[in-house]
mmCIF file of C-alpha atoms in Angstrom:
data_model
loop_
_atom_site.group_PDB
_atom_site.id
_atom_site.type_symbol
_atom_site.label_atom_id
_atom_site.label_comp_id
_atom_site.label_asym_id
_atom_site.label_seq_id
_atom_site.Cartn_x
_atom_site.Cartn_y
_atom_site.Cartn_z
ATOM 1 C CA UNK A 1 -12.868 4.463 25.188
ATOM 2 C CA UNK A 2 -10.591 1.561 24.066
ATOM 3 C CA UNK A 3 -11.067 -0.532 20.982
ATOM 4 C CA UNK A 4 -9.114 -3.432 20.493
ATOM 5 C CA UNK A 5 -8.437 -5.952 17.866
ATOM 6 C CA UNK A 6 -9.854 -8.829 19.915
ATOM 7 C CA UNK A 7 -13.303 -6.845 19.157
ATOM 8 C CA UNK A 8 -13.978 -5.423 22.909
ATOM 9 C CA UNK A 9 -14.247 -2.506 23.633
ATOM 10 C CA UNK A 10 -13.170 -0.889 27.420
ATOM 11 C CA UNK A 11 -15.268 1.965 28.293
ATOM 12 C CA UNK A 12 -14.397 5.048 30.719
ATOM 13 C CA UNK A 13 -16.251 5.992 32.953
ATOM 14 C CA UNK A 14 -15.294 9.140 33.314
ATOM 15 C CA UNK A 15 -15.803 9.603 36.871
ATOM 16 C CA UNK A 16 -12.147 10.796 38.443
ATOM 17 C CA UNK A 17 -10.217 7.438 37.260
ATOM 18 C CA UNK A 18 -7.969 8.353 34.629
ATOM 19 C CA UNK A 19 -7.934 6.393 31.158
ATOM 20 C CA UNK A 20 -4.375 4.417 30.069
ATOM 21 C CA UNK A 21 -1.639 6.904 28.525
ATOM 22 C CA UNK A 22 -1.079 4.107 26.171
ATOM 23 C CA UNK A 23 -3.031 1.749 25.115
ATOM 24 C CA UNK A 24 -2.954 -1.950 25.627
ATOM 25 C CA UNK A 25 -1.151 -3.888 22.915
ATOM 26 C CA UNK A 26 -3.873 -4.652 20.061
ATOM 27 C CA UNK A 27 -6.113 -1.611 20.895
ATOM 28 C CA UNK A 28 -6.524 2.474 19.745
ATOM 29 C CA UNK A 29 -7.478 5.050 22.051
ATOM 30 C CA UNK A 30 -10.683 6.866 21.174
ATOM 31 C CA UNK A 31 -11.449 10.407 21.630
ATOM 32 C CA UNK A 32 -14.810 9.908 22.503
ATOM 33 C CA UNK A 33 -16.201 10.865 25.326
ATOM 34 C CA UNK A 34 -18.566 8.461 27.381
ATOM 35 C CA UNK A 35 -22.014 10.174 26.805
ATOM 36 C CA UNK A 36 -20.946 9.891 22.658
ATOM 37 C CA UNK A 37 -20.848 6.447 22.533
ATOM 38 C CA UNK A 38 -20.052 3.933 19.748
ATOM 39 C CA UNK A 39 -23.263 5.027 17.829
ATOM 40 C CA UNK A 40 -22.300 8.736 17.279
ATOM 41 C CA UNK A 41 -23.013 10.722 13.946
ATOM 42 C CA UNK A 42 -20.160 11.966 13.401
ATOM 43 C CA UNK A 43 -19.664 14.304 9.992
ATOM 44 C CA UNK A 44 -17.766 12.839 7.284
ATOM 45 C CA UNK A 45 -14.766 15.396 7.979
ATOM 46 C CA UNK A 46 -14.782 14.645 11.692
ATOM 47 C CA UNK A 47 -14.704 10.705 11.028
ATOM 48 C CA UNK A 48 -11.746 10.932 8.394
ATOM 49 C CA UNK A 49 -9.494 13.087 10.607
ATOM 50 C CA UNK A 50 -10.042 10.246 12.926
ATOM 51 C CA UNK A 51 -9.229 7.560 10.850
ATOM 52 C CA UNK A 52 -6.082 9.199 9.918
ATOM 53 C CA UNK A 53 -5.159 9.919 13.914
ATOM 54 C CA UNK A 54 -6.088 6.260 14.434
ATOM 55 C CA UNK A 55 -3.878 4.686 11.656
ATOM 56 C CA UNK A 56 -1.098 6.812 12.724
ATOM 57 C CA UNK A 57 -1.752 5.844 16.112
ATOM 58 C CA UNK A 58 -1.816 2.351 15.262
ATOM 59 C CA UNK A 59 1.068 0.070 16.973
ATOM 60 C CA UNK A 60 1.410 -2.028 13.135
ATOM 61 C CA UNK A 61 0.687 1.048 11.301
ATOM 62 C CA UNK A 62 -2.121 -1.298 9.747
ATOM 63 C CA UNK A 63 -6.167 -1.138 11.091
ATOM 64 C CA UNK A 64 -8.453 -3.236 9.187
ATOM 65 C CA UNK A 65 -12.029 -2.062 7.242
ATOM 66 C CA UNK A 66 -14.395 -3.732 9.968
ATOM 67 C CA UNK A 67 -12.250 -2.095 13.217
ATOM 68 C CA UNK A 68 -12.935 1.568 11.706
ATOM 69 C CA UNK A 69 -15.935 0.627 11.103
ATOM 70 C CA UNK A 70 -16.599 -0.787 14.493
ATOM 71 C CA UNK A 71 -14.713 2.132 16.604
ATOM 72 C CA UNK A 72 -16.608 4.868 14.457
ATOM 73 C CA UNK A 73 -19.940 3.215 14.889
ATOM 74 C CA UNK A 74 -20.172 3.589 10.887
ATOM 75 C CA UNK A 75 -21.038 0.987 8.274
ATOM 76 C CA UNK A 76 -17.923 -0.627 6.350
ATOM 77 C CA UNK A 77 -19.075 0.652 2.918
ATOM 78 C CA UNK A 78 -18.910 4.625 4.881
ATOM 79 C CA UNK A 79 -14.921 3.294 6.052
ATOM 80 C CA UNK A 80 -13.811 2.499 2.527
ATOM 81 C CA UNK A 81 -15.913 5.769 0.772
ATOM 82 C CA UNK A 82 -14.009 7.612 3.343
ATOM 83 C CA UNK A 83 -10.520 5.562 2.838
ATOM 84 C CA UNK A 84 -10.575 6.248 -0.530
ATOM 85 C CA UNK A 85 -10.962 9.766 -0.331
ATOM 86 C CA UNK A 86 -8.172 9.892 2.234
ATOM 87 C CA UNK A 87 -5.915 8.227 -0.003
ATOM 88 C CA UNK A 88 -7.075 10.941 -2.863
ATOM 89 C CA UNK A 89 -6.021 13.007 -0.470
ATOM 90 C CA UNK A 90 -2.345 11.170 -0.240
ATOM 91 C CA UNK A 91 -3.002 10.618 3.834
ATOM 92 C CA UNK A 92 -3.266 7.516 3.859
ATOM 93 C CA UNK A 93 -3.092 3.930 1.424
ATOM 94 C CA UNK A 94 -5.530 1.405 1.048
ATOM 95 C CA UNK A 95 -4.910 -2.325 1.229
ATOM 96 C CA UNK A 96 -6.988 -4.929 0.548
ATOM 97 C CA UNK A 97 -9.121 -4.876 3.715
ATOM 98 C CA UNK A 98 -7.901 -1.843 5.167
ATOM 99 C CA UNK A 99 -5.205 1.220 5.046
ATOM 100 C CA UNK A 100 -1.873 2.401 6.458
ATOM 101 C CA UNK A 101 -0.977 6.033 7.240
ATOM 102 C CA UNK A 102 1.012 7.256 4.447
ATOM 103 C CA UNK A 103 3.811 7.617 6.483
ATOM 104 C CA UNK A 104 3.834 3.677 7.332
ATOM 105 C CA UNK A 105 3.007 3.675 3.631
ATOM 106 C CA UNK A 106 6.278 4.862 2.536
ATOM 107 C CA UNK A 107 8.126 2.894 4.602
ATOM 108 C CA UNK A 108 6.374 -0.173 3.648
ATOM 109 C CA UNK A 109 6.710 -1.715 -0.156
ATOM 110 C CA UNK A 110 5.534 -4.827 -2.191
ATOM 111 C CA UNK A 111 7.736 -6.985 -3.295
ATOM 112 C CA UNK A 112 8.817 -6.993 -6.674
ATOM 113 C CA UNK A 113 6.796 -10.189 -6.666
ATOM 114 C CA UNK A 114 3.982 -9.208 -5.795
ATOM 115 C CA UNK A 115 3.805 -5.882 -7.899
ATOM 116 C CA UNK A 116 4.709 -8.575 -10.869
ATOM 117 C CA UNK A 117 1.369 -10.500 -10.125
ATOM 118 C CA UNK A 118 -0.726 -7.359 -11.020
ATOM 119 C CA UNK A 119 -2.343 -7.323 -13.919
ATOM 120 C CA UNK A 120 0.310 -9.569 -15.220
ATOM 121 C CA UNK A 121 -1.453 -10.374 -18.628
ATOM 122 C CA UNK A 122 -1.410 -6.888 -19.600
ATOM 123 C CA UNK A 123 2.246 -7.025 -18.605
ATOM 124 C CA UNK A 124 2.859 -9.264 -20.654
ATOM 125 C CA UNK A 125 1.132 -7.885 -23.891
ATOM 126 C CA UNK A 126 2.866 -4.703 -23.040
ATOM 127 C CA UNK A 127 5.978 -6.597 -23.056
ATOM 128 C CA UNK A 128 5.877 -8.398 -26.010
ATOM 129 C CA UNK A 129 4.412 -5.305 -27.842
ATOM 130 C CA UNK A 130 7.308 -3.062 -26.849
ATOM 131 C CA UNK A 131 10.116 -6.208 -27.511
ATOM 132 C CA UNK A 132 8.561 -5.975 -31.346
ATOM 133 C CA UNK A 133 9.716 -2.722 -32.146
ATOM 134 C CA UNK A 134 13.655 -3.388 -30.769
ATOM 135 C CA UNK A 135 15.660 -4.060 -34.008
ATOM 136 C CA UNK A 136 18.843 -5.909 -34.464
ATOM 137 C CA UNK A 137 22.190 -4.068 -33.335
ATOM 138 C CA UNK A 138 20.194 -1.252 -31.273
ATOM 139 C CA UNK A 139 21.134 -0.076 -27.692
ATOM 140 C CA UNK A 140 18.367 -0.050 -25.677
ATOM 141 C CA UNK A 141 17.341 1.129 -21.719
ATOM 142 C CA UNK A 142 14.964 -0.553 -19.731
ATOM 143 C CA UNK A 143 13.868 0.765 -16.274
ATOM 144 C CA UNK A 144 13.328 -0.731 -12.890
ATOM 145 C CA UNK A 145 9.532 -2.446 -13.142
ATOM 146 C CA UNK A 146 7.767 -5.878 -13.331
ATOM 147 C CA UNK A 147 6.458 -4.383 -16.763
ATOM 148 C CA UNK A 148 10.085 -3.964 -18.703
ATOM 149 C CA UNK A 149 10.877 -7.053 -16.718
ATOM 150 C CA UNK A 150 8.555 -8.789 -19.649
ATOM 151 C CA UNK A 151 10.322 -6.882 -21.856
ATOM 152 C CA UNK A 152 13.138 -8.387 -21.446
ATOM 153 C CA UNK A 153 11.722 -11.487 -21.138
ATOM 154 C CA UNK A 154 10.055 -11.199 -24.445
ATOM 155 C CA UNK A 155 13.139 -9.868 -26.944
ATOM 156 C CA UNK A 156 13.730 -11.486 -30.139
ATOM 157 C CA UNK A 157 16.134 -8.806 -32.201
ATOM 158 C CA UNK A 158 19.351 -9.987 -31.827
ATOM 159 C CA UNK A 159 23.043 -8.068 -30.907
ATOM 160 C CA UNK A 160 21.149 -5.694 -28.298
ATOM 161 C CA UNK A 161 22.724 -4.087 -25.948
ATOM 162 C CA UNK A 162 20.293 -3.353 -23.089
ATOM 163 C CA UNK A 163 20.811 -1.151 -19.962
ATOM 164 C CA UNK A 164 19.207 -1.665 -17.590
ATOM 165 C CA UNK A 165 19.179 0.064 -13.566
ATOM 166 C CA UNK A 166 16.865 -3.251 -12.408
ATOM 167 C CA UNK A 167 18.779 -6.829 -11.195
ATOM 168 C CA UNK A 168 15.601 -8.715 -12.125
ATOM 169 C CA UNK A 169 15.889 -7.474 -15.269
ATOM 170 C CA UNK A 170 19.556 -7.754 -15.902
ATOM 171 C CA UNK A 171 19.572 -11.510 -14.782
ATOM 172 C CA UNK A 172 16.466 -12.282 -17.670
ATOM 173 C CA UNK A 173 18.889 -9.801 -20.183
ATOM 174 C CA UNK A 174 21.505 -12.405 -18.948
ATOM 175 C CA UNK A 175 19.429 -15.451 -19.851
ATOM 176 C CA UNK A 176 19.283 -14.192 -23.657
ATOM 177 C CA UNK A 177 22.466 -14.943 -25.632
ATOM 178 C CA UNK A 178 21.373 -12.503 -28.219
ATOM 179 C CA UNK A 179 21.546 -10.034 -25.319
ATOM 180 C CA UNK A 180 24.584 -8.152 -24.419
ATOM 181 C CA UNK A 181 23.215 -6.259 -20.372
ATOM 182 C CA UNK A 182 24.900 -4.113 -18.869
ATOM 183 C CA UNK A 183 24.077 -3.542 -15.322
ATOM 184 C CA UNK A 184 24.178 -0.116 -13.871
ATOM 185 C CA UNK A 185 25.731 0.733 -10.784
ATOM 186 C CA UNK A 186 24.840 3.019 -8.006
ATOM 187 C CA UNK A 187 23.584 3.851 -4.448
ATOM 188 C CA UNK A 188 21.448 0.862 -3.386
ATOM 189 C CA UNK A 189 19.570 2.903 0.015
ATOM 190 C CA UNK A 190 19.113 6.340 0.017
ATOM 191 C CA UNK A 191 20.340 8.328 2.984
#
């Protein structure tokens, strides 16, 4: 059987015509045989080795909480019990509405952006409460992250000398006159 992302579903019949090798554009192939149907019980270890095959199956690497839960014939709180143990498992990662196979999952990355809109009053106390204890005159690292980004942001002591590995947070280092950045060079891609 087919599911696709336009919510149909193409059955085989399983009578001597053979199924696609690949599936249309918008749909996963299902191992199901005809006389299993949509509304098959299928054991908890059984439906997440599926959901993995499916995700890594998946032409966008991407499959959405209600299609799982529509191909395995499952309810959508039984997909995201069974996504987050997956993603215990480091198979797969969740997104907000579905998952990716981990392997799309490494390839794919939020922007610094968007990581910076996370919890980003927390960030900023953090920020502010680790730009308090830089004194005057002190030479000081601050990592790549949205978090030391607010650090930056948020120092008051003044002839620092911050290095840092991170362009957003040399340009805010930059901003501060107080501030003397240094910007650390080095392999921008790995290999």
């Amino acid at each position: 059987m087919l599911h696709c992302a336009e919510e149909r579903s193409i059955q085989h019949d399983g009578y001597g015509s053979n199924p696609p090798s690949r599936p249309p554009t918008g749909c996963v192939m299902l191992a199901l045989s005809p006389a299993q149907g949509a509304e098959a019980d299928v054991l908890k270890q059984e439906r997440e080795t599926e959901i993995v095959r499916l995700l890594s199956q998946s032409r966008s690497g991407v499959l959405r909480v209600s299609e799982l839960s529509q191909v395995l014939g499952v309810s959508q709180m039984t997909v995201r019990r069974d996504l987050e143990e997956l993603e215990v498992q480091g198979l797969i990662q969740r997104l907000h509405g579905g998952a990716m196979h981990l392997s799309d999952a490494l390839l794919f990355e939020r922007s610094f952006a968007e990581r910076g809109r996370e919890s980003q009053p927390e960030k900023v106390a953090v920020g502010r409460a680790a730009a308090r204890l830089v004194r005057d005159g002190q030479v000081i690292i601050l990592d790549a992250g949205t978090t030391t980004l607010e650090v930056a942001k948020h120092l008051t002591a003044r002839e620092v000398t911050a290095v840092t590995n991170a362009l957003p947070v040399a340009t805010a280092l930059a901003a501060r006159p107080e501030v003397s950045p240094i910007l650390l060079g080095g392999q921008v891609k790995g290999p």
